[in-house]
Amino acid sequence: DQQVKQNSPSLSVQEGRISILNCDYTNSMFDYFLWYKKYPAEGPTFLISISSIKDKNEDGRFTVFLNKSAKHLSLHIVPSQPGDSAVYFCAASGNDYKLSFGAGTTVTVRA
Amino acid sequence: GAGVSQSPSNKVTEKGKDVELRCDPISGHTALYWYRQRLGQGLEFLIYFQGNSAPDKSGLPSDRFSAERTGESVSTLTIQRTQQEDSAVYLCASSLGLAAGELFFGEGSRLTVL
């Protein structure tokens, strides 16, 4: 049972434009949300997180938005750069210390 | 090294054989996690350790899977009588503590069962 869903398997964006990645979750007990980035043949690396008490968290070019009522979060990358080309995983956790991951969205930034 | 180290990086085995995957977490990290990623899918939780104990084994797919951790350090994931559906990348991660937050992942062990 997939509790975290990333419905777009891929996204192509031109360099300098905004990348918007979406994520939906079903478990109302989730209270902490993270985005991870993964390059080929490497493990995922932490990118940005947000607690359920907030609706926005910003770190440089990366901003995560949380809409609890819709059980939806999104990651904005502005401006997109070629080095941002990677697979992005949305993850969520509640009080059981397990991170549930989505299937990932492959982002390709075109020069 | 300073990161999470996994070995082997690649393992090809025949159906029915046993395999053992190893994870060296970051020094001082008390929490350790195993995940699996099948081709085209997301990361699937298998098991986590707090210290040497594993409070939640619910993610292990079958009784052919087992994991242990010793000395609050190295962990091994053992798959007995491997099946083709076990083919996946097995990822290990560690963190300072259990309270959610950032996990540090290794590069994974790619298992191919022929």
PDB file of C-alpha atoms in Angstrom:
ATOM      1  CA  ASP A   1       0.000   0.000   0.000  1.00  0.00           C
ATOM      2  CA  GLN A   2       1.666   3.137  -1.281  1.00  0.00           C
ATOM      3  CA  GLN A   3       1.173   5.849   1.337  1.00  0.00           C
ATOM      4  CA  VAL A   4       3.294   8.409  -0.500  1.00  0.00           C
ATOM      5  CA  LYS A   5       2.639   8.963  -4.169  1.00  0.00           C
ATOM      6  CA  GLN A   6       4.529  10.856  -6.810  1.00  0.00           C
ATOM      7  CA  ASN A   7       2.290  10.671  -9.831  1.00  0.00           C
ATOM      8  CA  SER A   8       4.704  12.204 -12.309  1.00  0.00           C
ATOM      9  CA  PRO A   9       7.520   9.779 -13.104  1.00  0.00           C
ATOM     10  CA  SER A  10       9.438  12.389 -15.059  1.00  0.00           C
ATOM     11  CA  LEU A  11       9.768  16.119 -15.590  1.00  0.00           C
ATOM     12  CA  SER A  12      11.713  18.013 -18.230  1.00  0.00           C
ATOM     13  CA  VAL A  13      12.471  21.692 -17.708  1.00  0.00           C
ATOM     14  CA  GLN A  14      14.617  24.279 -19.394  1.00  0.00           C
ATOM     15  CA  GLU A  15      17.615  25.645 -17.543  1.00  0.00           C
ATOM     16  CA  GLY A  16      16.716  28.776 -15.610  1.00  0.00           C
ATOM     17  CA  ARG A  17      13.018  27.936 -15.372  1.00  0.00           C
ATOM     18  CA  ILE A  18      11.106  26.628 -12.373  1.00  0.00           C
ATOM     19  CA  SER A  19      10.809  22.910 -11.616  1.00  0.00           C
ATOM     20  CA  ILE A  20       7.726  21.894  -9.625  1.00  0.00           C
ATOM     21  CA  LEU A  21       7.563  18.390  -8.203  1.00  0.00           C
ATOM     22  CA  ASN A  22       4.395  17.130  -6.556  1.00  0.00           C
ATOM     23  CA  CYS A  23       3.726  14.565  -3.877  1.00  0.00           C
ATOM     24  CA  ASP A  24       0.531  13.281  -2.257  1.00  0.00           C
ATOM     25  CA  TYR A  25       0.158  11.220   0.885  1.00  0.00           C
ATOM     26  CA  THR A  26      -2.677   9.266   2.433  1.00  0.00           C
ATOM     27  CA  ASN A  27      -1.637   8.776   6.056  1.00  0.00           C
ATOM     28  CA  SER A  28      -2.979  11.608   8.226  1.00  0.00           C
ATOM     29  CA  MET A  29      -0.517  10.608  10.966  1.00  0.00           C
ATOM     30  CA  PHE A  30       2.438  11.795   8.908  1.00  0.00           C
ATOM     31  CA  ASP A  31       3.903  14.918  10.488  1.00  0.00           C
ATOM     32  CA  TYR A  32       7.332  15.291   8.908  1.00  0.00           C
ATOM     33  CA  PHE A  33       8.109  15.438   5.232  1.00  0.00           C
ATOM     34  CA  LEU A  34      11.382  15.334   3.339  1.00  0.00           C
ATOM     35  CA  TRP A  35      12.741  15.481  -0.172  1.00  0.00           C
ATOM     36  CA  TYR A  36      15.732  13.424  -1.217  1.00  0.00           C
ATOM     37  CA  LYS A  37      17.765  13.685  -4.390  1.00  0.00           C
ATOM     38  CA  LYS A  38      19.450  10.725  -6.047  1.00  0.00           C
ATOM     39  CA  TYR A  39      22.078  10.586  -8.770  1.00  0.00           C
ATOM     40  CA  PRO A  40      22.706   7.314 -10.665  1.00  0.00           C
ATOM     41  CA  ALA A  41      24.779   4.752  -8.748  1.00  0.00           C
ATOM     42  CA  GLU A  42      24.643   6.855  -5.588  1.00  0.00           C
ATOM     43  CA  GLY A  43      22.478   6.709  -2.500  1.00  0.00           C
ATOM     44  CA  PRO A  44      19.764   9.322  -1.950  1.00  0.00           C
ATOM     45  CA  THR A  45      20.882  12.518  -0.242  1.00  0.00           C
ATOM     46  CA  PHE A  46      18.752  14.748   1.918  1.00  0.00           C
ATOM     47  CA  LEU A  47      17.602  17.955   0.260  1.00  0.00           C
ATOM     48  CA  ILE A  48      15.014  19.753   2.373  1.00  0.00           C
ATOM     49  CA  SER A  49      12.346  18.993   4.955  1.00  0.00           C
ATOM     50  CA  ILE A  50       9.233  20.486   6.497  1.00  0.00           C
ATOM     51  CA  SER A  51       7.344  19.850   9.699  1.00  0.00           C
ATOM     52  CA  SER A  52       3.569  19.687   9.722  1.00  0.00           C
ATOM     53  CA  ILE A  53       3.421  22.848  11.845  1.00  0.00           C
ATOM     54  CA  LYS A  54       4.677  24.833   8.858  1.00  0.00           C
ATOM     55  CA  ASP A  55       3.355  25.325   5.366  1.00  0.00           C
ATOM     56  CA  LYS A  56       6.558  26.503   3.718  1.00  0.00           C
ATOM     57  CA  ASN A  57      10.277  26.002   4.105  1.00  0.00           C
ATOM     58  CA  GLU A  58      12.893  27.620   1.935  1.00  0.00           C
ATOM     59  CA  ASP A  59      16.571  26.821   1.448  1.00  0.00           C
ATOM     60  CA  GLY A  60      18.298  28.708  -1.331  1.00  0.00           C
ATOM     61  CA  ARG A  61      16.830  27.663  -4.662  1.00  0.00           C
ATOM     62  CA  PHE A  62      14.660  24.996  -3.031  1.00  0.00           C
ATOM     63  CA  THR A  63      11.269  25.613  -1.432  1.00  0.00           C
ATOM     64  CA  VAL A  64       8.899  22.997  -0.066  1.00  0.00           C
ATOM     65  CA  PHE A  65       5.202  23.768   0.349  1.00  0.00           C
ATOM     66  CA  LEU A  66       2.858  21.706   2.514  1.00  0.00           C
ATOM     67  CA  ASN A  67      -0.938  21.673   2.240  1.00  0.00           C
ATOM     68  CA  LYS A  68      -2.106  19.488   5.102  1.00  0.00           C
ATOM     69  CA  SER A  69      -5.793  19.677   4.287  1.00  0.00           C
ATOM     70  CA  ALA A  70      -5.088  18.366   0.803  1.00  0.00           C
ATOM     71  CA  LYS A  71      -2.375  15.982   2.000  1.00  0.00           C
ATOM     72  CA  HIS A  72      -0.145  17.425  -0.662  1.00  0.00           C
ATOM     73  CA  LEU A  73       3.348  18.814  -0.796  1.00  0.00           C
ATOM     74  CA  SER A  74       5.454  20.217  -3.552  1.00  0.00           C
ATOM     75  CA  LEU A  75       9.081  21.071  -4.184  1.00  0.00           C
ATOM     76  CA  HIS A  76       9.987  24.152  -6.201  1.00  0.00           C
ATOM     77  CA  ILE A  77      13.443  24.577  -7.685  1.00  0.00           C
ATOM     78  CA  VAL A  78      14.159  28.073  -8.946  1.00  0.00           C
ATOM     79  CA  PRO A  79      16.107  28.577 -11.123  1.00  0.00           C
ATOM     80  CA  SER A  80      16.699  25.037 -12.370  1.00  0.00           C
ATOM     81  CA  GLN A  81      20.302  24.158 -13.184  1.00  0.00           C
ATOM     82  CA  PRO A  82      21.810  21.237 -15.158  1.00  0.00           C
ATOM     83  CA  GLY A  83      23.202  19.788 -11.909  1.00  0.00           C
ATOM     84  CA  ASP A  84      19.641  19.445 -10.648  1.00  0.00           C
ATOM     85  CA  SER A  85      19.048  16.607 -13.111  1.00  0.00           C
ATOM     86  CA  ALA A  86      18.413  13.643 -10.811  1.00  0.00           C
ATOM     87  CA  VAL A  87      15.667  11.519  -9.303  1.00  0.00           C
ATOM     88  CA  TYR A  88      13.752  13.262  -6.514  1.00  0.00           C
ATOM     89  CA  PHE A  89      12.029  11.248  -3.809  1.00  0.00           C
ATOM     90  CA  CYS A  90       9.335  12.549  -1.507  1.00  0.00           C
ATOM     91  CA  ALA A  91       9.288  10.944   1.941  1.00  0.00           C
ATOM     92  CA  ALA A  92       7.103  11.176   5.030  1.00  0.00           C
ATOM     93  CA  SER A  93       7.102   9.912   8.579  1.00  0.00           C
ATOM     94  CA  GLY A  94       4.873   9.846  11.624  1.00  0.00           C
ATOM     95  CA  ASN A  95       5.691   8.642  15.109  1.00  0.00           C
ATOM     96  CA  ASP A  96       6.902   5.207  14.070  1.00  0.00           C
ATOM     97  CA  TYR A  97      10.297   6.427  12.842  1.00  0.00           C
ATOM     98  CA  LYS A  98       9.904   4.850   9.428  1.00  0.00           C
ATOM     99  CA  LEU A  99      10.266   6.987   6.360  1.00  0.00           C
ATOM    100  CA  SER A 100       7.787   6.101   3.626  1.00  0.00           C
ATOM    101  CA  PHE A 101       9.037   7.031   0.180  1.00  0.00           C
ATOM    102  CA  GLY A 102       7.348   7.805  -3.089  1.00  0.00           C
ATOM    103  CA  ALA A 103       8.418   6.183  -6.355  1.00  0.00           C
ATOM    104  CA  GLY A 104      10.446   9.208  -7.405  1.00  0.00           C
ATOM    105  CA  THR A 105      10.350  11.801 -10.178  1.00  0.00           C
ATOM    106  CA  THR A 106      13.191  11.987 -12.681  1.00  0.00           C
ATOM    107  CA  VAL A 107      14.043  15.602 -13.435  1.00  0.00           C
ATOM    108  CA  THR A 108      15.924  16.511 -16.589  1.00  0.00           C
ATOM    109  CA  VAL A 109      17.139  20.086 -16.943  1.00  0.00           C
ATOM    110  CA  ARG A 110      17.719  21.025 -20.583  1.00  0.00           C
ATOM    111  CA  ALA A 111      20.435  23.528 -21.462  1.00  0.00           C
TER     112      ALA A 111
ATOM    113  CA  GLY B   1      35.390   6.977   5.228  1.00  0.00           C
ATOM    114  CA  ALA B   2      32.927   9.368   6.769  1.00  0.00           C
ATOM    115  CA  GLY B   3      29.833   8.069   4.997  1.00  0.00           C
ATOM    116  CA  VAL B   4      27.714   4.930   5.106  1.00  0.00           C
ATOM    117  CA  SER B   5      29.564   2.086   3.451  1.00  0.00           C
ATOM    118  CA  GLN B   6      27.885  -0.934   1.879  1.00  0.00           C
ATOM    119  CA  SER B   7      29.327  -4.105   0.441  1.00  0.00           C
ATOM    120  CA  PRO B   8      29.257  -5.708  -1.997  1.00  0.00           C
ATOM    121  CA  SER B   9      28.296  -2.973  -4.415  1.00  0.00           C
ATOM    122  CA  ASN B  10      27.146  -5.593  -6.901  1.00  0.00           C
ATOM    123  CA  LYS B  11      26.175  -9.215  -6.369  1.00  0.00           C
ATOM    124  CA  VAL B  12      24.983 -11.687  -8.966  1.00  0.00           C
ATOM    125  CA  THR B  13      23.758 -14.984  -7.603  1.00  0.00           C
ATOM    126  CA  GLU B  14      21.827 -18.017  -8.679  1.00  0.00           C
ATOM    127  CA  LYS B  15      18.303 -18.654  -7.545  1.00  0.00           C
ATOM    128  CA  GLY B  16      18.279 -20.632  -4.307  1.00  0.00           C
ATOM    129  CA  LYS B  17      21.610 -19.392  -3.004  1.00  0.00           C
ATOM    130  CA  ASP B  18      22.009 -17.360   0.189  1.00  0.00           C
ATOM    131  CA  VAL B  19      23.436 -13.835   0.131  1.00  0.00           C
ATOM    132  CA  GLU B  20      24.714 -11.548   2.824  1.00  0.00           C
ATOM    133  CA  LEU B  21      24.822  -7.776   2.477  1.00  0.00           C
ATOM    134  CA  ARG B  22      26.847  -5.605   4.808  1.00  0.00           C
ATOM    135  CA  CYS B  23      26.414  -2.044   6.042  1.00  0.00           C
ATOM    136  CA  ASP B  24      28.861   0.103   7.979  1.00  0.00           C
ATOM    137  CA  PRO B  25      26.995   3.133   9.309  1.00  0.00           C
ATOM    138  CA  ILE B  26      28.438   6.502  10.136  1.00  0.00           C
ATOM    139  CA  SER B  27      30.307   6.315  13.434  1.00  0.00           C
ATOM    140  CA  GLY B  28      28.110   7.372  16.327  1.00  0.00           C
ATOM    141  CA  HIS B  29      24.832   6.875  14.504  1.00  0.00           C
ATOM    142  CA  THR B  30      22.601   4.781  16.713  1.00  0.00           C
ATOM    143  CA  ALA B  31      19.794   4.246  14.205  1.00  0.00           C
ATOM    144  CA  LEU B  32      20.253   2.082  11.122  1.00  0.00           C
ATOM    145  CA  TYR B  33      17.751   1.334   8.369  1.00  0.00           C
ATOM    146  CA  TRP B  34      17.492  -1.070   5.454  1.00  0.00           C
ATOM    147  CA  TYR B  35      15.458  -0.204   2.392  1.00  0.00           C
ATOM    148  CA  ARG B  36      14.975  -1.943  -0.929  1.00  0.00           C
ATOM    149  CA  GLN B  37      14.421  -0.378  -4.323  1.00  0.00           C
ATOM    150  CA  ARG B  38      13.130  -2.554  -7.103  1.00  0.00           C
ATOM    151  CA  LEU B  39      13.471  -1.368 -10.668  1.00  0.00           C
ATOM    152  CA  GLY B  40      11.156   1.577 -11.362  1.00  0.00           C
ATOM    153  CA  GLN B  41       9.784   1.663  -7.851  1.00  0.00           C
ATOM    154  CA  GLY B  42      10.265   3.724  -4.723  1.00  0.00           C
ATOM    155  CA  LEU B  43      12.201   2.813  -1.625  1.00  0.00           C
ATOM    156  CA  GLU B  44      10.555   0.029   0.342  1.00  0.00           C
ATOM    157  CA  PHE B  45      11.208  -0.057   4.092  1.00  0.00           C
ATOM    158  CA  LEU B  46      12.565  -3.375   5.357  1.00  0.00           C
ATOM    159  CA  ILE B  47      13.786  -2.968   8.939  1.00  0.00           C
ATOM    160  CA  TYR B  48      15.379  -0.518  11.323  1.00  0.00           C
ATOM    161  CA  PHE B  49      17.663  -0.857  14.328  1.00  0.00           C
ATOM    162  CA  GLN B  50      17.935   1.347  17.372  1.00  0.00           C
ATOM    163  CA  GLY B  51      21.249   0.278  18.842  1.00  0.00           C
ATOM    164  CA  ASN B  52      21.398  -3.478  18.333  1.00  0.00           C
ATOM    165  CA  SER B  53      17.683  -4.122  18.628  1.00  0.00           C
ATOM    166  CA  ALA B  54      15.134  -4.164  15.844  1.00  0.00           C
ATOM    167  CA  PRO B  55      11.760  -3.068  17.259  1.00  0.00           C
ATOM    168  CA  ASP B  56       9.995  -3.269  13.916  1.00  0.00           C
ATOM    169  CA  LYS B  57      10.567  -6.145  11.520  1.00  0.00           C
ATOM    170  CA  SER B  58       7.256  -5.750   9.759  1.00  0.00           C
ATOM    171  CA  GLY B  59       8.829  -4.648   6.507  1.00  0.00           C
ATOM    172  CA  LEU B  60      10.781  -7.829   5.914  1.00  0.00           C
ATOM    173  CA  PRO B  61       9.132  -9.458   2.861  1.00  0.00           C
ATOM    174  CA  SER B  62       9.342 -13.049   4.097  1.00  0.00           C
ATOM    175  CA  ASP B  63      11.038 -15.317   6.609  1.00  0.00           C
ATOM    176  CA  ARG B  64      13.869 -15.750   4.104  1.00  0.00           C
ATOM    177  CA  PHE B  65      15.004 -12.263   5.097  1.00  0.00           C
ATOM    178  CA  SER B  66      16.825 -11.557   8.339  1.00  0.00           C
ATOM    179  CA  ALA B  67      19.037  -8.807   9.663  1.00  0.00           C
ATOM    180  CA  GLU B  68      21.257  -8.282  12.619  1.00  0.00           C
ATOM    181  CA  ARG B  69      23.400  -5.555  14.050  1.00  0.00           C
ATOM    182  CA  THR B  70      26.286  -5.942  16.447  1.00  0.00           C
ATOM    183  CA  GLY B  71      28.230  -3.481  18.553  1.00  0.00           C
ATOM    184  CA  GLU B  72      25.841  -0.725  17.544  1.00  0.00           C
ATOM    185  CA  SER B  73      27.793  -0.635  14.340  1.00  0.00           C
ATOM    186  CA  VAL B  74      27.881  -3.051  11.429  1.00  0.00           C
ATOM    187  CA  SER B  75      24.664  -4.591  10.178  1.00  0.00           C
ATOM    188  CA  THR B  76      24.149  -7.539   7.877  1.00  0.00           C
ATOM    189  CA  LEU B  77      21.066  -8.316   5.838  1.00  0.00           C
ATOM    190  CA  THR B  78      20.798 -11.983   4.920  1.00  0.00           C
ATOM    191  CA  ILE B  79      18.549 -13.374   2.224  1.00  0.00           C
ATOM    192  CA  GLN B  80      18.210 -17.131   2.190  1.00  0.00           C
ATOM    193  CA  ARG B  81      17.189 -19.202  -0.807  1.00  0.00           C
ATOM    194  CA  THR B  82      17.117 -16.163  -3.067  1.00  0.00           C
ATOM    195  CA  GLN B  83      14.348 -15.757  -5.612  1.00  0.00           C
ATOM    196  CA  GLN B  84      14.325 -13.680  -8.778  1.00  0.00           C
ATOM    197  CA  GLU B  85      11.905 -11.203  -7.192  1.00  0.00           C
ATOM    198  CA  ASP B  86      14.612 -10.420  -4.619  1.00  0.00           C
ATOM    199  CA  SER B  87      16.564  -8.630  -7.359  1.00  0.00           C
ATOM    200  CA  ALA B  88      16.823  -5.002  -6.286  1.00  0.00           C
ATOM    201  CA  VAL B  89      19.145  -2.370  -4.886  1.00  0.00           C
ATOM    202  CA  TYR B  90      19.385  -2.744  -1.131  1.00  0.00           C
ATOM    203  CA  LEU B  91      20.053   0.567   0.563  1.00  0.00           C
ATOM    204  CA  CYS B  92      21.318   1.087   4.077  1.00  0.00           C
ATOM    205  CA  ALA B  93      20.961   4.376   5.935  1.00  0.00           C
ATOM    206  CA  SER B  94      21.919   5.643   9.349  1.00  0.00           C
ATOM    207  CA  SER B  95      20.977   8.581  11.529  1.00  0.00           C
ATOM    208  CA  LEU B  96      21.947  10.055  14.852  1.00  0.00           C
ATOM    209  CA  GLY B  97      18.727   8.913  16.426  1.00  0.00           C
ATOM    210  CA  LEU B  98      15.319   7.553  15.665  1.00  0.00           C
ATOM    211  CA  ALA B  99      13.475  10.846  15.635  1.00  0.00           C
ATOM    212  CA  ALA B 100      12.760  10.932  11.940  1.00  0.00           C
ATOM    213  CA  GLY B 101      14.866  13.565  10.282  1.00  0.00           C
ATOM    214  CA  GLU B 102      17.669  13.179   7.875  1.00  0.00           C
ATOM    215  CA  LEU B 103      18.904   9.736   6.944  1.00  0.00           C
ATOM    216  CA  PHE B 104      22.339   9.283   5.445  1.00  0.00           C
ATOM    217  CA  PHE B 105      22.285   6.615   2.767  1.00  0.00           C
ATOM    218  CA  GLY B 106      24.993   4.377   1.419  1.00  0.00           C
ATOM    219  CA  GLU B 107      25.401   3.755  -2.295  1.00  0.00           C
ATOM    220  CA  GLY B 108      23.510   0.511  -2.111  1.00  0.00           C
ATOM    221  CA  SER B 109      24.139  -3.125  -2.956  1.00  0.00           C
ATOM    222  CA  ARG B 110      22.705  -4.179  -6.294  1.00  0.00           C
ATOM    223  CA  LEU B 111      21.511  -7.774  -6.119  1.00  0.00           C
ATOM    224  CA  THR B 112      20.713  -9.735  -9.258  1.00  0.00           C
ATOM    225  CA  VAL B 113      19.227 -13.190  -8.881  1.00  0.00           C
ATOM    226  CA  LEU B 114      19.432 -15.261 -12.047  1.00  0.00           C
TER     227      LEU B 114
END
